[in-house]
Amino acid sequence: MNGRNERLMAIRRLINSINISSQEKLLSLLEDQGFAMTQATLSRDLKHLRVAKMPDNNKGYIYMLTEKQLSEPTENDEIQITGFVSIDFAQGMAIMKTMPGHANSIAYALDNLNSYEISGTIAGDDTILIIPRDGVTKGDLVRLLKSRLPGFSRELIN
Amino acid sequence: MNGRNERLMAIRRLINSINISSQEKLLSLLEDQGFAMTQATLSRDLKHLRVAKMPDNNKGYIYMLTEKQLSEPTENDEIQITGFVSIDFAQGMAIMKTMPGHANSIAYALDNLNSYEISGTIAGDDTILIIPRDGVTKGDLVRLLKSRLPGFSRELIN
DNA sequence: ATAATATTTGTATAAATATACAAGACGAAT
DNA sequence: ATTCGTCTTGTATATTTATACAAATATTAT
């Protein structure tokens, strides 16, 4: 058909610009633009375009173009007053990622909490290893950081 | 549960090494390895791991690991990834020795792999501590470094 | 033009995947 | 031990996606 390529391009544009979670959703968006088709055809189109469906940040799922990765829009750090990036737990320790250059100042703040839970910290440039005292659990540490470290939020925890 | 991290890593290994077209297929492979689970749990695991399903070359579909995309590799990156001396494994972690002053640039490159396997790194002047995520084996780490770090060679491994 | 061939599509359905809900498992606090 | 809260899992099912088949549409050759 004549409009097939137009349709394929419209699909790519939509996927690029909006978070789309299902073919039904995409289908209705396409119909809004005047493309009449069925879910079956859309499924084939997506296969043709090699569009992948991937889990979104612990929420739902989104479709993504795969042939060319989108460059990530700049990491907006204005809101990050303290420079936290994430915290992860492994080998009984906590690994905190920070914005480049922020590790030492945050580690300094951690040390000055003088908390029982934290035995010590080691900071690189953007990573802090937090060594908890024996018997301290992940939950203990999270509670501590949440209550005493301003700007620390639960969503960061893996 | 205790074996969950091991299961997650097993899933990543399988997806990395084999073309897997459906959860049922992956499920039976996991069962071959002694992991007992249902499709529902596998679906949740794949979501947790942010595994994407994408069309393969006009044939079927395959599952793929989706690491955060690196900014384009430059000559600068190539330069940063020299200066390995050795890598050693102890206490479930990897200790990488580098030429004096090279630790930070290499650790920076390691961090920017955004790999699931590496929970975090800490660099001194000529030593990097690599903390793997729970369930990650020495082999997983070696495979990762070999495949994604230009200049890393197997002969360095103790 | 017609016929032969290939491509695209819809319908109906099969196949695959996600999730609500309840139950179980684990850890922490009492 | 008991309770509370959190995390993980299975069952059953809803939702979502892929495809067999036939029909329609386009393409090519004659």
Short mmCIF file of C-alpha atoms (C1' of nucleotides) in Angstrom, two decimals:
data_model
loop_
_atom_site.label_atom_id
_atom_site.label_comp_id
_atom_site.label_asym_id
_atom_site.label_seq_id
_atom_site.Cartn_x
_atom_site.Cartn_y
_atom_site.Cartn_z
CA MET A 1 0.00 0.00 0.00
CA ASN A 2 0.95 3.58 -0.56
CA GLY A 3 0.94 4.85 2.99
CA ARG A 4 2.92 2.03 4.49
CA ASN A 5 6.20 3.86 4.69
CA GLU A 6 4.47 6.88 6.09
CA ARG A 7 2.94 4.67 8.68
CA LEU A 8 6.27 3.11 9.57
CA MET A 9 7.80 6.53 10.00
CA ALA A 10 4.90 7.68 12.11
CA ILE A 11 5.47 4.68 14.35
CA ARG A 12 9.12 5.53 14.73
CA ARG A 13 8.34 9.13 15.57
CA LEU A 14 5.82 8.16 18.18
CA ILE A 15 8.13 5.66 19.82
CA ASN A 16 10.87 8.22 19.86
CA SER A 17 8.81 10.94 21.43
CA ILE A 18 6.43 9.20 23.79
CA ASN A 19 6.63 6.36 26.26
CA ILE A 20 4.38 3.74 24.78
CA SER A 21 3.51 0.72 26.81
CA SER A 22 1.45 -1.44 24.49
CA GLN A 23 0.49 -1.95 20.90
CA GLU A 24 -3.08 -1.01 21.70
CA LYS A 25 -1.89 2.33 22.97
CA LEU A 26 0.27 2.90 19.93
CA LEU A 27 -2.58 1.80 17.72
CA SER A 28 -4.91 4.46 19.01
CA LEU A 29 -2.22 7.12 18.64
CA LEU A 30 -1.78 6.10 15.05
CA GLU A 31 -5.50 6.20 14.47
CA ASP A 32 -5.49 9.73 15.84
CA GLN A 33 -3.09 10.55 13.03
CA GLY A 34 -5.34 9.00 10.44
CA PHE A 35 -3.73 5.60 10.08
CA ALA A 36 -6.30 2.86 9.95
CA MET A 37 -4.95 -0.53 10.78
CA THR A 38 -5.25 -3.46 13.14
CA GLN A 39 -3.10 -4.70 15.97
CA ALA A 40 -1.91 -7.56 13.80
CA THR A 41 -0.45 -5.19 11.26
CA LEU A 42 1.12 -3.11 13.96
CA SER A 43 2.75 -6.19 15.40
CA ARG A 44 4.22 -6.92 11.99
CA ASP A 45 5.34 -3.32 11.58
CA LEU A 46 7.13 -3.37 14.89
CA LYS A 47 8.86 -6.56 13.92
CA HIS A 48 9.85 -5.03 10.62
CA LEU A 49 11.24 -1.98 12.39
CA ARG A 50 12.99 -4.14 14.97
CA VAL A 51 11.37 -2.29 17.79
CA ALA A 52 12.09 -3.79 21.20
CA LYS A 53 9.90 -3.85 24.22
CA MET A 54 11.80 -3.34 27.42
CA PRO A 55 10.98 -2.86 31.07
CA ASP A 56 10.90 0.73 32.16
CA ASN A 57 12.25 1.93 35.50
CA ASN A 58 10.48 -0.54 37.76
CA LYS A 59 7.21 0.67 36.34
CA GLY A 60 5.76 -0.78 33.18
CA TYR A 61 7.17 -1.49 29.77
CA ILE A 62 8.09 0.73 26.85
CA TYR A 63 8.84 0.28 23.21
CA MET A 64 12.24 1.35 21.99
CA LEU A 65 13.97 1.80 18.67
CA THR A 66 16.95 -0.48 18.55
CA GLU A 67 18.89 0.25 15.40
CA LYS A 68 20.19 3.53 16.74
CA GLN A 69 20.31 4.12 20.43
CA LEU A 70 18.93 7.43 21.50
CA SER A 71 21.45 9.64 23.17
CA GLU A 72 20.45 10.18 26.72
CA PRO A 73 19.26 13.66 27.45
CA THR A 74 21.59 15.38 29.84
CA GLU A 75 21.41 14.23 33.39
CA ASN A 76 19.69 17.06 35.12
CA ASP A 77 21.45 17.37 38.37
CA GLU A 78 20.12 20.68 39.56
CA ILE A 79 17.80 19.01 42.01
CA GLN A 80 20.54 16.82 43.38
CA ILE A 81 21.68 19.13 46.10
CA THR A 82 23.88 16.56 47.72
CA GLY A 83 25.18 14.61 44.75
CA PHE A 84 23.72 11.21 45.49
CA VAL A 85 23.26 8.91 42.56
CA SER A 86 22.44 5.52 43.96
CA ILE A 87 23.13 3.06 46.69
CA ASP A 88 23.59 -0.64 46.28
CA PHE A 89 24.24 -3.48 48.68
CA ALA A 90 26.67 -6.29 48.10
CA GLN A 91 29.02 -8.44 50.14
CA GLY A 92 27.50 -7.08 53.28
CA MET A 93 28.51 -3.56 52.43
CA ALA A 94 26.92 -0.55 50.84
CA ILE A 95 28.25 0.99 47.68
CA MET A 96 27.09 4.52 47.19
CA LYS A 97 27.49 6.21 43.85
CA THR A 98 27.71 9.96 43.72
CA MET A 99 28.19 12.62 41.14
CA PRO A 100 31.80 12.92 40.04
CA GLY A 101 33.90 14.53 42.70
CA HIS A 102 31.22 14.39 45.36
CA ALA A 103 32.26 11.19 47.08
CA ASN A 104 34.67 12.72 49.55
CA SER A 105 32.36 15.41 50.84
CA ILE A 106 29.51 12.97 51.30
CA ALA A 107 31.78 10.44 52.99
CA TYR A 108 32.92 13.21 55.29
CA ALA A 109 29.32 13.88 56.19
CA LEU A 110 28.75 10.19 56.79
CA ASP A 111 31.71 9.98 59.11
CA ASN A 112 30.46 12.96 61.04
CA LEU A 113 27.16 11.29 61.72
CA ASN A 114 29.14 9.41 64.34
CA SER A 115 26.61 6.67 63.98
CA TYR A 116 26.93 3.31 65.54
CA GLU A 117 25.93 1.54 62.39
CA ILE A 118 28.76 2.76 60.21
CA SER A 119 32.12 1.36 61.04
CA GLY A 120 33.90 3.39 58.40
CA THR A 121 33.84 4.68 54.85
CA ILE A 122 36.21 4.84 51.95
CA ALA A 123 35.64 7.35 49.20
CA GLY A 124 36.96 7.44 45.68
CA ASP A 125 35.91 10.09 43.24
CA ASP A 126 32.29 9.11 42.71
CA THR A 127 31.93 5.99 44.80
CA ILE A 128 31.81 5.44 48.52
CA LEU A 129 32.22 2.10 50.18
CA ILE A 130 30.31 2.10 53.44
CA ILE A 131 31.39 -0.60 55.83
CA PRO A 132 28.70 -1.33 58.38
CA ARG A 133 29.49 -2.60 61.81
CA ASP A 134 29.01 -6.33 62.21
CA GLY A 135 25.36 -7.20 62.69
CA VAL A 136 24.06 -4.11 60.99
CA THR A 137 21.50 -4.94 58.32
CA LYS A 138 20.69 -3.29 55.06
CA GLY A 139 17.47 -2.08 56.64
CA ASP A 140 19.37 -0.50 59.48
CA LEU A 141 21.57 1.38 57.10
CA VAL A 142 18.70 2.58 54.97
CA ARG A 143 16.84 3.80 57.99
CA LEU A 144 19.89 5.64 59.19
CA LEU A 145 20.56 7.32 55.90
CA LYS A 146 16.94 8.25 55.41
CA SER A 147 16.65 9.80 58.82
CA ARG A 148 19.93 11.60 59.07
CA LEU A 149 21.08 12.35 55.58
CA PRO A 150 19.12 15.16 53.96
CA GLY A 151 18.40 14.56 50.31
CA PHE A 152 18.63 10.83 50.60
CA SER A 153 15.54 9.12 49.25
CA ARG A 154 14.39 5.59 49.15
CA GLU A 155 13.98 5.47 45.40
CA LEU A 156 17.72 5.36 44.99
CA ILE A 157 18.08 1.99 46.61
CA ASN A 158 18.58 -1.05 44.45
CA MET B 1 15.09 -16.19 48.84
CA ASN B 2 18.73 -17.07 49.03
CA GLY B 3 19.30 -18.32 45.52
CA ARG B 4 17.60 -15.47 43.81
CA ASN B 5 20.75 -13.61 42.89
CA GLU B 6 22.28 -16.78 41.54
CA ARG B 7 19.19 -17.32 39.45
CA LEU B 8 19.29 -13.79 38.13
CA MET B 9 22.89 -14.22 37.12
CA ALA B 10 22.14 -17.55 35.50
CA ILE B 11 19.49 -15.81 33.44
CA ARG B 12 21.94 -13.17 32.35
CA ARG B 13 24.51 -15.78 31.39
CA LEU B 14 22.01 -17.70 29.31
CA ILE B 15 20.72 -14.62 27.53
CA ASN B 16 24.27 -13.57 26.83
CA SER B 17 25.34 -16.88 25.39
CA ILE B 18 22.30 -18.24 23.59
CA ASN B 19 19.57 -16.86 21.40
CA ILE B 20 16.46 -17.31 23.45
CA SER B 21 13.13 -16.71 21.85
CA SER B 22 10.64 -17.19 24.64
CA GLN B 23 10.31 -17.41 28.36
CA GLU B 24 9.25 -21.03 28.09
CA LYS B 25 12.52 -21.83 26.36
CA LEU B 26 14.52 -19.95 28.94
CA LEU B 27 12.52 -21.61 31.68
CA SER B 28 13.49 -25.09 30.57
CA LEU B 29 17.14 -24.09 30.27
CA LEU B 30 17.04 -22.82 33.81
CA GLU B 31 15.41 -26.00 34.97
CA ASP B 32 18.23 -27.92 33.32
CA GLN B 33 20.54 -25.99 35.61
CA GLY B 34 18.52 -26.88 38.66
CA PHE B 35 16.48 -23.73 39.05
CA ALA B 36 12.89 -24.56 39.84
CA MET B 37 10.50 -21.77 39.07
CA THR B 38 7.45 -20.79 37.08
CA GLN B 39 6.97 -18.59 34.05
CA ALA B 40 5.46 -15.92 36.27
CA THR B 41 8.60 -15.62 38.31
CA LEU B 42 10.72 -15.59 35.19
CA SER B 43 8.64 -12.77 33.81
CA ARG B 44 9.27 -10.83 36.99
CA ASP B 45 12.97 -11.61 36.88
CA LEU B 46 13.26 -10.36 33.33
CA LYS B 47 11.51 -7.19 34.29
CA HIS B 48 13.83 -6.76 37.24
CA LEU B 49 16.86 -7.26 35.02
CA ARG B 50 15.44 -4.95 32.37
CA VAL B 51 15.78 -7.59 29.72
CA ALA B 52 14.30 -6.54 26.39
CA LYS B 53 12.67 -8.68 23.77
CA MET B 54 13.55 -7.61 20.28
CA PRO B 55 12.93 -8.90 16.79
CA ASP B 56 15.80 -10.86 15.37
CA ASN B 57 16.84 -10.60 11.72
CA ASN B 58 13.38 -10.96 10.18
CA LYS B 59 13.14 -14.33 11.82
CA GLY B 60 11.91 -14.65 15.36
CA TYR B 61 12.48 -12.75 18.54
CA ILE B 62 15.31 -12.80 21.04
CA TYR B 63 15.87 -11.58 24.55
CA MET B 64 18.65 -9.08 25.11
CA LEU B 65 20.43 -7.54 28.03
CA THR B 66 20.02 -3.80 28.03
CA GLU B 67 22.85 -2.01 29.69
CA LYS B 68 22.80 1.72 29.72
CA GLN B 69 24.37 2.89 26.52
CA LEU B 70 27.88 4.27 26.68
CA SER B 71 28.68 7.60 25.23
CA GLU B 72 30.50 7.09 22.01
CA PRO B 73 33.90 5.53 22.47
CA THR B 74 36.61 8.06 21.70
CA GLU B 75 40.34 7.87 21.38
CA ASN B 76 40.30 9.34 24.83
CA ASP B 77 38.65 6.23 26.16
CA GLU B 78 41.22 4.06 24.46
CA ILE B 79 43.97 5.95 26.20
CA GLN B 80 42.27 5.58 29.53
CA ILE B 81 42.12 1.86 29.18
CA THR B 82 45.82 1.20 29.32
CA GLY B 83 47.90 0.53 32.35
CA PHE B 84 46.59 -2.82 33.58
CA VAL B 85 49.02 -4.80 35.63
CA SER B 86 47.07 -7.65 37.14
CA ILE B 87 43.79 -8.74 38.55
CA ASP B 88 43.29 -10.93 41.55
CA PHE B 89 40.22 -12.32 43.26
CA ALA B 90 39.67 -12.44 46.99
CA GLN B 91 36.77 -12.27 49.39
CA GLY B 92 34.35 -12.32 46.49
CA MET B 93 35.84 -9.17 45.12
CA ALA B 94 38.38 -8.32 42.46
CA ILE B 95 41.56 -6.38 43.15
CA MET B 96 42.99 -4.84 40.05
CA LYS B 97 46.52 -3.51 40.04
CA THR B 98 47.43 -0.82 37.58
CA MET B 99 50.40 1.27 36.69
CA PRO B 100 50.93 4.14 39.11
CA GLY B 101 48.34 6.86 38.68
CA HIS B 102 46.17 4.79 36.32
CA ALA B 103 43.68 3.44 38.81
CA ASN B 104 41.22 6.29 38.65
CA SER B 105 40.89 6.45 34.91
CA ILE B 106 40.41 2.72 34.65
CA ALA B 107 37.90 2.70 37.47
CA TYR B 108 36.06 5.46 35.71
CA ALA B 109 35.87 3.33 32.60
CA LEU B 110 34.67 0.39 34.67
CA ASP B 111 31.91 2.48 36.20
CA ASN B 112 30.82 3.67 32.82
CA LEU B 113 30.29 0.14 31.64
CA ASN B 114 27.08 0.39 33.64
CA SER B 115 27.22 -3.34 33.96
CA TYR B 116 24.87 -5.28 36.12
CA GLU B 117 27.70 -7.41 37.43
CA ILE B 118 29.70 -4.61 39.00
CA SER B 119 28.11 -3.05 41.99
CA GLY B 120 30.81 -0.43 42.34
CA THR B 121 34.52 0.32 42.29
CA ILE B 122 36.93 2.20 44.45
CA ALA B 123 40.24 3.39 43.12
CA GLY B 124 43.36 4.45 44.88
CA ASP B 125 46.49 5.34 42.98
CA ASP B 126 47.45 1.99 41.51
CA THR B 127 44.80 -0.32 42.89
CA ILE B 128 41.11 -0.72 42.17
CA LEU B 129 38.67 -2.63 44.32
CA ILE B 130 35.85 -4.02 42.21
CA ILE B 131 32.81 -5.06 44.19
CA PRO B 132 30.63 -7.52 42.28
CA ARG B 133 26.95 -7.85 42.82
CA ASP B 134 25.93 -10.84 44.91
CA GLY B 135 25.78 -14.02 42.86
CA VAL B 136 28.36 -12.85 40.34
CA THR B 137 31.19 -15.30 39.83
CA LYS B 138 34.81 -14.69 38.98
CA GLY B 139 34.06 -16.10 35.55
CA ASP B 140 31.25 -13.62 35.03
CA LEU B 141 33.57 -10.78 35.86
CA VAL B 142 36.35 -12.00 33.62
CA ARG B 143 33.92 -12.44 30.78
CA LEU B 144 32.60 -8.95 31.29
CA LEU B 145 36.03 -7.35 31.36
CA LYS B 146 37.24 -9.27 28.36
CA SER B 147 34.23 -8.38 26.29
CA ARG B 148 33.79 -4.76 27.21
CA LEU B 149 37.18 -3.44 28.22
CA PRO B 150 39.50 -2.96 25.27
CA GLY B 151 43.03 -3.80 26.25
CA PHE B 152 42.08 -6.24 28.94
CA SER B 153 43.59 -9.61 28.29
CA ARG B 154 43.25 -12.93 29.92
CA GLU B 155 46.93 -13.36 30.66
CA LEU B 156 46.66 -10.78 33.40
CA ILE B 157 44.39 -12.87 35.51
CA ASN B 158 45.76 -14.65 38.52
"C1'" DA C 1 -4.66 -5.36 -21.25
"C1'" DT C 2 -4.20 -10.32 -18.59
"C1'" DA C 3 -1.87 -13.61 -16.07
"C1'" DA C 4 1.40 -14.88 -12.87
"C1'" DT C 5 3.84 -13.70 -8.77
"C1'" DA C 6 4.77 -11.35 -4.67
"C1'" DT C 7 3.45 -8.34 -0.86
"C1'" DT C 8 0.36 -6.55 2.52
"C1'" DT C 9 -3.60 -6.86 5.34
"C1'" DG C 10 -7.68 -8.37 8.37
"C1'" DT C 11 -9.91 -11.96 10.90
"C1'" DA C 12 -9.66 -15.18 14.15
"C1'" DT C 13 -7.00 -17.43 17.15
"C1'" DA C 14 -2.84 -19.31 19.15
"C1'" DA C 15 0.97 -18.24 21.73
"C1'" DA C 16 3.35 -15.58 24.87
"C1'" DT C 17 3.68 -12.56 28.68
"C1'" DA C 18 2.18 -9.80 32.77
"C1'" DT C 19 -0.16 -9.41 37.05
"C1'" DA C 20 -3.91 -9.67 40.98
"C1'" DC C 21 -4.27 -12.21 44.69
"C1'" DA C 22 -3.12 -15.22 48.35
"C1'" DA C 23 0.30 -17.84 50.51
"C1'" DG C 24 4.81 -18.55 52.03
"C1'" DA C 25 9.40 -17.17 53.54
"C1'" DC C 26 12.50 -14.19 55.65
"C1'" DG C 27 14.24 -10.76 58.71
"C1'" DA C 28 13.78 -7.51 62.46
"C1'" DA C 29 11.70 -5.94 66.70
"C1'" DT C 30 9.41 -7.04 70.93
"C1'" DA D 1 8.32 -17.40 70.54
"C1'" DT D 2 5.24 -13.95 68.44
"C1'" DT D 3 4.18 -10.18 65.77
"C1'" DC D 4 4.93 -7.04 62.17
"C1'" DG D 5 6.46 -5.68 57.88
"C1'" DT D 6 8.78 -6.71 53.60
"C1'" DC D 7 10.00 -9.49 49.91
"C1'" DT D 8 9.31 -13.47 46.93
"C1'" DT D 9 6.68 -16.94 44.67
"C1'" DG D 10 2.87 -19.92 42.57
"C1'" DT D 11 -1.73 -20.27 40.79
"C1'" DA D 12 -4.97 -18.73 37.89
"C1'" DT D 13 -6.11 -15.56 34.78
"C1'" DA D 14 -6.10 -11.25 32.14
"C1'" DT D 15 -3.63 -8.94 28.96
"C1'" DT D 16 -0.76 -8.58 25.24
"C1'" DT D 17 1.41 -10.02 21.10
"C1'" DA D 18 2.36 -13.13 17.08
"C1'" DT D 19 0.79 -15.74 13.27
"C1'" DA D 20 -1.97 -19.20 10.06
"C1'" DC D 21 -4.88 -18.56 6.68
"C1'" DA D 22 -7.43 -16.35 3.19
"C1'" DA D 23 -8.45 -12.24 0.85
"C1'" DA D 24 -7.04 -8.04 -0.99
"C1'" DT D 25 -3.65 -5.29 -3.14
"C1'" DA D 26 0.25 -4.29 -5.56
"C1'" DT D 27 4.09 -5.68 -9.02
"C1'" DT D 28 6.01 -7.77 -12.99
"C1'" DA D 29 6.07 -10.04 -17.27
"C1'" DT D 30 4.08 -11.07 -21.29
#
